[in-house]
């Protein structure tokens, strides 16, 4: 199974269509109006977050300059907390590792993960005969619509209430009135997914950060679905890309906090820490794994181009990214196109570098030609990913006039 | 119908190689504005216009052609048209039809700038033979090798004439000559100042009318604000000239692009970005101040009739005593 590529021409055609699509534009405009500049208000009220961001940036640099070492360290720490670590060099390897853990005929609940999207995990598991449910509301709707996520933290930004109602009725037979309000729609989704949570054999999550020294996975969220995905089924599988590794537990927490703040969600409703499977030793001091939470925690570390990129003079800068999506909200092109300007998974300013790393230089180079070079993304990135320089370098790869 | 980026990129590259300008325009178009002005031929600062204001009227007519292509749905025909627009064979057509209104405006801007520099007693000179294009578009489109070749030619011309100091008039040329040339050329040594910086430093010499001139909203160009730190100067100058300067929601280092850089690749996208910006700016004042010819062209194109988009030089020189 190969990932579908998107050429410049296809992207530009989609963009032109998107510009003329009233519903798409309306959704996007509303989303952008609420989100643009939001981090500035948060930073005004909590100036200490800037310090936290620069701490995260420094730690990220340290990890990138010695990525393989930190991968080893994280794997060792995961073992110490009785989690099972795996290292997957390619997307294919990652899919196979997960498939092997799961087998067939299982019910799986997912919490939105860009890297799962990147390695096309959901499709793959479905093809193997598993029942797969995405539980993040936005991602859930996107899946029903059969479209791709339009923003890193707000995937369904372009879908209207009307469209959501239509999807739930048509695809799932859920009864909703024409004029159902937001609360009613969310309630219907909750009710529908409760059942899936209860019968799920496996929960699959991503990870906002992974502490190399303790093997702790950090996950930040507002919906509460991640708590259920990672806490309710007997088996939890975390699929985490290797650049999410941070040297220590405190700085891993900091990365998740910074991610939430720059995403405009501060304080986040939930901050989850998972260091191995649940356990108890309340009966005769005998340690038993699998108390109220999962009995098994598997952690699949995904490389998919990152280890190589870490050694690259330009692309290594992208690995600092904590995927907060801020550069997307502030980009004048993205504000009109969302991830239509992007590859199959990653779009907008950060999407150019990530597409180059995880999919291929050629694809990213073509798309990068639509960048204005205005530098607004550089200005807002919490960890100073040199976005416009990366994109400018990609343009040089496109024209073949790089030096 | 969309045009491959490659087509546009190679058209611009061809044109640059043939005449050192991104559009098939005669060199005369770059310096004809100075005729009869009696500009000094020696002084401290060489006035290097970078040619962007002069290219404006040609860009205007080009964008109109490209929009036609965008609207057309017949692939083969549209592509032929696109090529025709840029092909050197059709230079005469394009050149004979620069947008009239834009041409008048660009001349007004250039003359206003010369007037302001004189009024502030800045020692500058103009040499039509040295004026030209910085190569900004080559750089922006990732044509780094072509850009370096062009920059070498430009710099060599400066050096052979003993140019040491340059005053620029737009953010693109300022950025290229001040921050990008030093990165791609070895031994590059030139003092490069934007005319706005020189004017602000010599503010005491400028005599403006004392009456109030009403509210204006400022549109910072990306390159001045985020790359060249030219932020306070325009504000200082406008205030001194009696304008009430309004700050839009997106200003200074977080200013918003006019959409100009993608106007040749994706005209409809570019236009939408410009509209988005104009809608914002209009909420603050009915006069929008631009500091860059590209911003001027893009915002002016989509602004409603009751909104005035004006280059800062025109607004300032209107207020000279
Ligand atoms: S590049 Fe920076 S702003 Fe963009 S998603 Fe990554 S961390 Fe956030």
XYZ file of C-alpha atoms and ligand atoms in Angstrom:
732
model
C 0.000 0.000 0.000
C 1.545 3.258 -1.032
C 0.680 6.737 0.047
C -1.146 8.793 -2.548
C 1.014 11.623 -3.825
C -0.318 15.029 -4.720
C 1.277 16.980 -7.564
C 1.498 20.742 -7.873
C -1.115 20.760 -10.570
C -3.547 18.635 -8.590
C -3.024 20.765 -5.514
C -3.518 24.010 -7.407
C -6.643 22.683 -9.067
C -8.014 21.656 -5.671
C -7.101 25.060 -4.292
C -8.915 26.878 -7.097
C -11.931 24.666 -6.474
C -11.651 25.354 -2.754
C -11.567 29.100 -3.360
C -14.888 28.808 -5.137
C -16.457 26.459 -2.591
C -18.636 28.662 -0.408
C -19.102 26.100 2.345
C -15.411 25.323 2.556
C -14.552 29.018 2.686
C -17.169 29.811 5.306
C -15.935 27.060 7.606
C -12.361 28.078 7.134
C -13.021 31.780 7.664
C -14.828 31.186 10.925
C -12.103 28.862 12.153
C -9.341 31.271 11.234
C -11.119 34.249 12.775
C -11.280 32.427 16.096
C -7.774 31.072 15.975
C -5.596 33.764 14.424
C -3.503 35.587 16.971
C -5.017 33.564 19.803
C -1.625 32.525 21.108
C -0.738 36.192 21.627
C -3.477 36.647 24.207
C -2.397 33.477 25.960
C 1.205 34.677 26.026
C 0.199 38.082 27.336
C -1.501 36.432 30.274
C 1.186 33.783 30.792
C 4.542 35.221 29.756
C 6.378 32.319 31.406
C 5.329 30.188 28.441
C 7.934 31.873 26.256
C 10.668 30.631 28.548
C 9.178 27.183 28.446
C 9.189 27.296 24.645
C 12.833 28.218 24.479
C 13.660 25.430 26.911
C 11.838 23.005 24.628
C 13.663 24.368 21.596
C 17.057 23.845 23.204
C 16.163 20.321 24.240
C 14.866 19.552 20.757
C 18.129 20.700 19.215
C 20.034 18.449 21.575
C 17.948 15.447 20.583
C 18.157 16.142 16.842
C 21.934 16.379 16.952
C 22.102 12.933 18.533
C 18.830 11.330 17.554
C 19.913 7.715 17.441
C 21.315 7.916 20.930
C 18.043 9.280 22.289
C 16.049 6.624 20.456
C 18.100 3.940 22.208
C 17.708 5.673 25.523
C 13.944 5.948 25.107
C 13.682 2.263 24.165
C 15.621 1.270 27.292
C 13.487 3.473 29.520
C 10.301 2.077 28.032
C 11.439 -1.425 28.887
C 12.130 -0.356 32.456
C 8.524 0.742 32.922
C 7.305 -2.539 31.384
C 6.191 -1.040 28.102
C 7.192 -2.842 24.909
C 9.205 -0.646 22.564
C 9.644 -1.198 18.822
C 11.587 0.748 16.269
C 10.169 1.030 12.751
C 12.433 2.282 10.042
C 9.742 2.759 7.421
C 6.002 3.356 7.322
C 5.535 -0.181 6.104
C 7.509 -1.644 8.987
C 5.479 0.408 11.435
C 2.202 -0.835 9.990
C 3.374 -4.422 10.143
C 4.536 -4.159 13.743
C 1.156 -2.814 14.786
C -0.704 -5.382 12.717
C 1.259 -8.168 14.332
C 0.379 -6.973 17.818
C -3.287 -6.693 16.901
C -4.072 -9.554 14.573
C -7.472 -9.650 12.904
C -11.119 -9.226 13.777
C -10.523 -6.781 16.616
C -12.262 -3.573 17.551
C -9.862 -0.670 17.689
C -10.366 2.850 18.971
C -8.010 5.559 17.762
C -7.248 8.983 19.092
C -6.179 11.369 16.347
C -2.548 10.953 15.453
C -0.725 12.640 12.598
C 1.835 9.885 12.439
C -0.848 7.182 12.192
C -2.220 9.211 9.322
C 1.246 9.462 7.843
C 1.764 5.707 7.828
C -1.851 5.080 6.733
C -2.397 2.856 9.731
C -6.175 3.019 9.944
C -6.698 1.920 6.360
C -4.233 -0.883 6.766
C -5.855 -2.255 9.901
C -9.272 -2.044 8.305
C -8.035 -3.949 5.292
C -6.897 -6.671 7.676
C -10.458 -7.070 8.851
C -10.480 -4.980 12.001
C -13.184 -2.560 13.042
C -11.492 0.799 13.418
C -13.003 3.897 15.030
C -11.467 7.318 15.191
C -12.619 9.020 18.391
C -11.463 12.631 18.056
C -14.640 14.412 16.964
C -13.039 16.272 14.071
C -11.112 13.286 12.830
C -14.196 11.089 13.242
C -16.135 13.383 10.890
C -13.236 13.609 8.441
C -13.142 9.827 8.207
C -16.863 9.675 7.541
C -16.441 12.297 4.837
C -13.530 10.397 3.356
C -11.456 13.567 3.206
C -8.061 14.448 4.628
C -7.338 16.401 7.811
C -7.291 20.115 7.014
C -5.330 21.288 10.033
C -2.939 19.719 12.509
C -5.091 20.275 15.583
C -8.429 21.149 13.941
C -8.821 18.568 11.176
C -12.487 19.268 10.381
C -12.134 23.028 10.167
C -13.858 23.117 6.775
C -16.926 21.058 7.699
C -20.160 22.833 8.548
C -22.780 21.768 11.074
C -25.073 20.855 8.194
C -22.433 18.647 6.654
C -21.809 16.923 9.984
C -25.509 16.127 10.356
C -25.642 14.775 6.843
C -22.610 12.549 7.390
C -23.903 11.082 10.645
C -27.255 10.298 9.100
C -26.019 8.882 5.849
C -22.993 6.956 6.990
C -24.093 5.757 10.401
C -27.857 5.970 10.298
C -27.888 8.222 13.353
C -31.190 10.058 13.684
C -30.684 13.803 13.869
C -33.097 16.591 12.940
C -32.203 18.999 10.099
C -31.659 21.798 12.536
C -29.705 19.829 15.146
C -27.457 22.160 17.114
C -23.776 21.607 17.894
C -24.497 20.121 21.316
C -26.869 17.597 19.870
C -24.383 16.504 17.229
C -21.556 16.102 19.723
C -23.927 14.197 22.024
C -24.857 11.808 19.232
C -21.215 11.120 18.441
C -20.462 10.558 22.110
C -23.282 8.093 22.453
C -22.247 6.253 19.338
C -18.602 5.991 20.398
C -19.327 4.982 24.013
C -20.318 1.614 22.758
C -17.130 1.276 20.736
C -14.968 2.234 23.691
C -16.662 -0.388 25.822
C -16.045 -3.206 23.409
C -12.659 -2.091 22.087
C -9.853 -4.645 22.294
C -7.203 -2.119 21.552
C -6.632 1.618 21.863
C -4.180 3.353 19.567
C -2.833 6.821 20.286
C -0.056 9.079 19.126
C 2.061 11.021 21.563
C 2.896 14.693 21.986
C 6.167 13.879 23.629
C 8.150 10.930 24.910
C 10.644 11.305 27.754
C 13.874 9.471 26.972
C 14.897 9.199 30.626
C 11.649 7.759 31.997
C 9.832 6.278 29.005
C 6.813 8.450 29.779
C 4.395 9.262 26.989
C 2.739 12.683 27.219
C -0.598 13.346 25.568
C -2.483 16.612 25.700
C -6.166 17.020 24.821
C -9.497 18.694 25.469
C -12.031 16.097 24.428
C -11.253 13.347 26.890
C -11.178 10.709 24.178
C -7.457 10.128 24.644
C -7.999 9.185 28.285
C -10.506 6.590 27.170
C -8.472 5.310 24.239
C -5.356 4.904 26.346
C -7.042 3.864 29.565
C -10.053 1.696 28.834
C -9.120 -1.126 26.431
C -6.803 -3.856 27.767
C -4.092 -3.025 25.238
C -2.675 0.391 24.405
C -0.457 0.959 21.386
C 1.240 4.336 21.057
C 2.608 5.185 17.642
C 5.112 7.971 18.084
C 7.459 9.585 15.594
C 11.034 9.704 16.821
C 11.385 13.508 16.847
C 8.862 13.547 19.698
C 11.550 12.239 22.013
C 12.806 14.736 24.586
C 15.691 14.166 26.960
C 13.824 14.338 30.256
C 10.369 14.022 31.713
C 9.989 17.687 32.759
C 10.919 18.985 29.333
C 8.609 16.431 27.701
C 5.794 17.866 29.812
C 6.895 21.329 28.781
C 6.703 20.360 25.097
C 3.096 19.276 25.513
C 2.231 22.449 27.401
C 3.847 24.634 24.750
C 2.093 22.706 22.021
C -1.272 23.352 23.671
C -0.574 27.033 24.289
C 0.527 27.798 20.746
C -2.365 25.761 19.406
C -4.556 28.225 21.314
C -5.810 25.726 23.908
C -4.571 26.898 27.262
C -4.863 25.498 29.804
C -5.511 22.180 28.106
C -8.362 20.277 29.708
C -6.325 17.127 30.114
C -2.653 16.292 30.259
C -2.017 12.562 30.246
C 1.151 10.842 31.391
C 1.610 7.185 30.601
C 4.648 5.362 31.935
C 4.016 1.752 31.069
C 0.963 -0.416 31.796
C -1.309 0.039 34.807
C -0.475 -2.086 37.808
C -1.212 -2.768 41.441
C 0.630 -4.485 44.276
C -2.102 -4.191 46.833
C -2.478 -7.892 47.355
C 0.441 -9.223 49.327
C 2.743 -6.648 47.699
C 2.786 -8.735 44.540
C 2.988 -6.489 41.459
C 0.255 -7.300 38.947
C 0.183 -5.599 35.539
C -3.207 -4.666 34.224
C -5.177 -3.055 37.023
C -7.887 -0.676 35.837
C -5.934 0.529 32.823
C -4.293 -1.522 30.081
C -2.290 -4.594 30.811
C -0.008 -4.030 27.856
C 1.516 -0.842 26.508
C 3.295 -1.073 23.164
C 5.251 1.870 21.824
C 6.131 1.951 18.145
C 8.785 4.548 17.377
C 8.508 5.623 13.768
C 11.485 6.859 11.798
C 10.127 7.208 8.240
C 12.826 9.590 7.051
C 13.493 11.432 10.305
C 16.803 9.873 11.298
C 18.194 10.771 7.898
C 16.684 14.242 8.040
C 18.354 14.847 11.386
C 21.680 14.846 9.548
C 20.464 17.144 6.792
C 21.673 20.756 6.983
C 18.274 22.218 6.082
C 15.559 19.646 6.801
C 16.835 18.953 10.306
C 15.300 22.300 11.282
C 11.828 20.886 10.686
C 12.380 18.187 13.307
C 12.163 20.829 16.026
C 8.463 21.155 15.137
C 6.004 20.207 17.892
C 3.049 20.261 15.484
C 1.076 22.968 17.211
C -0.354 24.173 13.921
C 0.291 27.836 14.714
C 2.138 28.472 11.455
C -0.912 27.212 9.585
C -3.352 29.538 11.349
C -1.173 32.556 10.598
C -0.219 31.791 6.989
C -2.023 33.934 4.389
C -2.064 31.094 1.865
C -3.179 28.469 4.375
C -5.978 30.754 5.559
C -7.491 30.460 2.082
C -6.670 26.846 1.304
C -6.177 24.915 4.559
C -4.344 21.669 3.881
C -5.452 21.633 0.248
C -2.085 23.328 0.033
C -0.096 20.361 1.197
C 0.694 16.731 0.712
C -1.640 13.880 1.637
C -1.117 14.453 5.370
C 0.805 17.602 6.196
C -0.052 21.009 4.797
C 0.711 24.692 5.147
C 4.138 26.010 6.147
C 5.081 23.073 8.393
C 3.618 20.718 5.819
C 6.275 21.482 3.248
C 9.154 20.309 5.421
C 7.224 17.343 6.798
C 6.156 16.224 3.359
C 9.771 16.438 2.225
C 10.936 14.306 5.143
C 8.219 11.677 5.226
C 7.094 11.438 1.622
C 9.693 12.823 -0.714
C 11.553 15.893 -1.744
C 9.970 16.124 -5.158
C 6.433 16.344 -3.852
C 7.275 18.976 -1.281
C 9.387 20.993 -3.694
C 6.508 21.366 -6.145
C 4.053 22.450 -3.496
C 6.474 24.910 -1.951
C 6.275 27.086 -5.063
C 2.974 28.422 -3.758
C 4.613 29.909 -0.667
C 4.597 33.715 -0.565
C 7.877 33.840 1.310
C 6.255 36.420 3.572
C 7.876 35.039 6.719
C 4.813 35.267 8.943
C 5.231 31.598 9.916
C 8.795 32.177 11.129
C 7.516 34.931 13.340
C 5.009 32.793 15.241
C 6.682 29.386 15.605
C 7.290 28.634 19.296
C 10.479 26.711 18.596
C 11.791 28.792 15.695
C 11.568 26.227 12.957
C 13.161 28.148 10.052
C 10.051 27.562 7.971
C 10.546 30.086 5.201
C 14.193 29.089 4.776
C 13.227 25.434 4.491
C 10.592 26.326 1.917
C 13.005 28.538 0.012
C 15.453 25.665 -0.110
C 12.686 23.398 -1.404
C 11.965 25.901 -4.171
C 15.593 25.626 -5.199
C 15.168 21.861 -5.413
C 12.181 22.440 -7.661
C 14.018 24.700 -10.074
C 17.154 22.590 -9.895
C 19.084 25.731 -9.064
C 20.108 24.894 -5.523
C 23.688 25.376 -4.492
C -7.232 25.681 -15.766
C -3.936 25.998 -13.955
C -0.489 26.585 -15.379
C 2.453 24.512 -14.194
C 4.837 26.518 -12.059
C 7.590 25.323 -14.351
C 6.160 27.256 -17.302
C 6.077 30.527 -15.420
C 9.474 29.975 -13.857
C 11.122 29.336 -17.205
C 9.432 32.355 -18.784
C 10.801 34.618 -16.090
C 14.211 33.017 -16.326
C 14.315 33.510 -20.096
C 13.327 37.114 -19.830
C 15.925 37.771 -17.154
C 18.642 36.186 -19.220
C 17.715 38.170 -22.297
C 17.350 41.606 -20.786
C 17.997 41.521 -17.088
C 14.349 42.267 -16.391
C 11.679 39.776 -15.311
C 9.299 40.968 -18.016
C 9.932 41.538 -21.673
C 10.101 45.277 -21.319
C 12.617 47.658 -22.876
C 15.350 49.004 -20.620
C 14.232 52.497 -21.368
C 11.093 51.848 -19.329
C 13.302 51.782 -16.245
C 14.789 55.259 -16.502
C 12.459 57.302 -18.702
C 10.756 58.714 -15.599
C 13.873 60.742 -14.798
C 13.935 62.629 -18.082
C 13.798 66.361 -17.705
C 13.925 66.248 -13.909
C 17.511 67.482 -13.792
C 18.493 64.931 -11.128
C 22.055 65.351 -9.804
C 24.673 63.175 -11.470
C 26.966 63.021 -8.475
C 26.514 62.813 -4.721
C 26.846 60.485 -1.739
C 24.097 57.977 -2.464
C 23.320 56.394 -5.789
C 19.548 56.303 -6.226
C 18.900 52.718 -7.338
C 15.191 52.298 -8.017
C 15.341 48.550 -8.640
C 12.782 49.100 -11.382
C 9.796 47.633 -9.557
C 7.685 50.780 -9.656
C 8.455 51.141 -13.343
C 7.436 47.534 -14.035
C 4.109 48.023 -12.322
C 2.144 49.110 -15.411
C 3.427 46.075 -17.293
C 2.639 43.735 -14.433
C -0.876 45.154 -14.413
C -1.501 44.268 -18.038
C 0.177 40.887 -17.565
C -2.039 39.975 -14.638
C -5.083 40.803 -16.702
C -3.838 38.350 -19.347
C -3.060 35.680 -16.773
C -6.473 36.016 -15.221
C -7.957 35.290 -18.629
C -5.891 32.109 -18.687
C -7.081 31.164 -15.230
C -10.691 31.560 -16.294
C -10.243 29.645 -19.508
C -10.928 25.945 -19.345
C -9.347 24.792 -22.599
C -5.917 23.563 -21.570
C -3.993 23.816 -24.830
C -5.327 27.210 -25.706
C -4.750 28.648 -22.250
C -1.189 27.493 -22.163
C -0.484 28.964 -25.562
C -1.931 32.240 -24.411
C 0.193 32.156 -21.268
C 3.320 31.568 -23.265
C 2.388 34.268 -25.719
C 2.034 36.741 -22.925
C 5.622 36.270 -21.898
C 7.277 35.368 -25.180
C 9.716 37.853 -26.486
C 8.052 37.822 -29.896
C 5.141 39.585 -28.358
C 7.116 42.077 -26.407
C 6.018 44.884 -28.626
C 2.379 44.136 -27.915
C 2.838 44.052 -24.195
C 5.158 46.985 -24.052
C 2.962 49.124 -26.217
C 0.141 48.489 -23.814
C 1.299 49.129 -20.273
C -1.595 50.035 -18.050
C -1.937 53.801 -18.490
C -3.185 54.676 -15.068
C -0.498 52.568 -13.400
C 2.174 54.178 -15.539
C 1.126 57.639 -14.518
C 1.075 56.550 -10.917
C 4.504 54.980 -10.957
C 5.966 58.146 -12.429
C 4.296 60.167 -9.746
C 5.817 57.920 -7.064
C 9.324 58.108 -8.499
C 9.163 61.863 -8.841
C 7.788 62.220 -5.318
C 10.685 60.194 -3.947
C 13.242 62.348 -5.760
C 11.484 65.432 -4.468
C 11.493 64.155 -0.889
C 15.171 63.255 -1.013
C 16.004 66.748 -2.238
C 13.739 68.357 0.328
C 15.582 66.509 3.098
C 18.902 67.719 1.626
C 20.151 64.176 1.115
C 23.100 64.087 -1.221
C 22.048 61.605 -3.911
C 22.590 61.092 -7.621
C 20.963 59.166 -10.437
C 22.651 57.291 -13.238
C 20.185 55.848 -15.788
C 22.771 53.355 -16.982
C 23.266 51.909 -13.518
C 19.593 51.627 -12.708
C 18.013 48.224 -13.195
C 16.508 45.218 -11.515
C 17.863 43.457 -8.425
C 16.825 39.951 -9.469
C 14.446 39.594 -6.531
C 12.024 37.393 -8.418
C 14.759 34.917 -9.338
C 15.672 34.632 -5.703
C 12.071 34.322 -4.529
C 11.339 31.556 -7.014
C 14.355 29.537 -5.956
C 16.392 30.255 -9.086
C 19.490 30.668 -7.007
C 22.115 30.111 -9.677
C 20.494 32.544 -12.094
C 20.101 34.973 -9.249
C 23.758 34.801 -8.350
C 24.776 35.392 -11.955
C 22.508 38.398 -12.131
C 23.688 39.766 -8.805
C 27.277 39.446 -9.947
C 26.532 41.559 -13.015
C 24.720 44.194 -10.981
C 27.464 44.390 -8.405
C 30.196 44.479 -11.011
C 28.526 47.509 -12.607
C 28.395 49.254 -9.216
C 32.010 48.475 -8.524
C 33.332 49.599 -11.861
C 31.654 52.963 -11.271
C 32.960 53.250 -7.760
C 29.520 53.115 -6.114
C 29.820 52.822 -2.335
C 26.465 53.948 -1.022
C 23.021 53.196 -2.351
C 19.584 54.481 -1.537
C 16.750 52.095 -2.425
C 13.055 52.837 -2.742
C 11.217 49.546 -2.271
C 11.449 46.687 0.249
C 12.323 43.964 -2.269
C 15.320 45.798 -3.666
C 16.381 46.899 -0.192
C 16.261 43.326 1.068
C 18.165 41.930 -1.908
C 20.927 44.517 -1.876
C 21.271 44.741 1.872
C 20.715 41.195 3.148
C 20.783 38.717 0.265
C 23.600 39.978 -1.980
C 26.128 39.756 0.875
C 25.164 36.090 1.287
C 25.690 35.129 -2.348
C 28.530 37.439 -3.418
C 32.013 37.386 -1.994
C 33.650 40.612 -0.932
C 30.391 42.521 -1.176
C 30.667 45.916 0.417
C 27.947 48.460 -0.073
C 26.046 50.640 2.314
C 22.374 50.201 1.454
C 19.679 52.423 2.936
C 15.988 52.629 2.229
C 14.968 56.183 1.380
C 12.503 55.994 4.271
C 15.377 55.481 6.686
C 17.298 58.433 5.254
C 14.221 60.634 5.331
C 13.442 59.704 8.919
C 16.999 60.514 9.955
C 16.711 63.904 8.313
C 13.213 64.629 9.450
C 14.209 67.999 10.887
C 15.031 69.231 7.389
C 11.643 68.357 5.934
C 9.081 71.162 6.010
C 5.561 69.785 6.088
C 2.275 71.646 6.161
C 1.125 72.083 9.726
C -2.570 71.373 9.166
C -3.964 67.955 9.965
C -4.145 65.542 7.043
C -6.644 63.016 8.388
C -6.464 59.310 9.212
C -4.547 56.726 7.196
C -4.045 53.027 7.877
C -0.602 51.575 7.365
C 0.086 48.333 5.516
C 3.591 47.193 6.448
C 5.277 45.243 3.656
C 6.552 41.856 4.851
C 10.151 42.500 3.881
C 10.471 45.868 5.581
C 8.732 44.713 8.746
C 10.074 41.199 9.224
C 13.370 41.205 7.393
C 14.719 44.767 7.288
C 13.359 46.286 10.474
C 11.952 49.329 8.692
C 8.940 49.769 10.953
C 9.099 53.013 12.899
C 10.386 55.182 10.030
C 7.216 55.290 7.933
C 5.137 55.965 11.033
C 7.386 58.798 12.125
C 7.302 60.367 8.682
C 3.566 60.099 8.243
C 2.892 61.578 11.664
C 5.287 64.444 10.991
C 3.419 65.110 7.754
C 0.199 65.508 9.721
C -1.420 62.105 9.207
C -3.190 60.242 11.961
C -1.622 56.789 11.529
C -3.908 53.877 12.400
C -2.458 50.472 13.268
C -4.441 47.563 11.847
C -4.907 44.328 13.766
C -2.127 42.701 11.756
C 0.731 45.139 11.707
C 4.451 45.543 12.302
C 6.242 42.208 12.589
C 2.933 40.382 12.279
C 1.851 42.272 9.185
C -0.068 40.470 6.476
C 1.079 39.725 2.952
C -0.663 41.444 0.023
C -0.620 38.189 -1.939
C 1.713 39.629 -4.565
C 4.376 36.919 -4.588
C 2.039 34.290 -6.052
C 0.209 36.542 -8.487
C 1.810 34.939 -11.520
C 1.499 31.343 -10.300
C -1.964 31.488 -8.804
C -3.738 34.753 -9.626
C -7.029 33.768 -8.007
C -5.311 32.845 -4.755
C -3.283 36.037 -4.794
C -6.397 38.110 -5.312
C -8.189 36.407 -2.441
C -5.333 37.171 -0.076
C -5.337 40.802 -1.182
C -9.089 41.039 -0.625
C -8.725 39.577 2.820
C -6.179 42.255 3.658
C -8.124 45.161 2.153
C -11.226 44.153 4.103
C -9.221 44.352 7.287
C -7.523 47.665 6.483
C -10.752 49.369 5.443
C -12.063 49.069 8.967
C -9.474 51.585 10.141
C -9.401 54.340 7.525
C -10.405 55.001 3.950
C -6.808 55.692 2.928
C -4.439 52.737 2.865
C -0.719 53.543 2.855
C 1.556 51.161 0.969
C 5.343 51.176 1.035
C 5.946 48.763 -1.816
C 4.909 48.751 -5.475
C 3.784 45.126 -5.351
C 1.575 45.798 -2.328
C 0.216 48.876 -4.080
C -0.701 46.937 -7.210
C -2.319 44.065 -5.359
C -4.317 46.049 -2.862
C -5.295 48.718 -5.369
C -6.605 46.092 -7.773
C -9.172 44.800 -5.309
C -9.949 47.902 -3.234
C -13.440 49.369 -3.622
C -13.799 52.785 -5.252
C -14.278 54.662 -2.028
C -10.956 53.455 -0.665
C -7.765 55.225 -1.639
C -4.610 53.119 -1.825
C -1.620 55.437 -1.873
C 2.131 55.038 -1.842
C 3.754 56.672 1.158
C 5.926 58.865 -1.081
C 2.883 60.441 -2.683
C 1.226 61.059 0.671
C 4.373 62.616 2.076
C 5.198 64.803 -0.888
C 1.615 66.075 -1.014
C 2.280 67.511 2.400
C 5.556 69.252 1.633
C 5.444 73.014 2.055
S 6.562 24.595 12.497
Fe 6.405 25.673 14.449
S 4.445 26.767 14.345
Fe 4.415 25.239 12.710
S 3.411 23.447 13.630
Fe 5.623 23.176 13.921
S 6.046 24.045 15.935
Fe 4.034 24.803 15.344
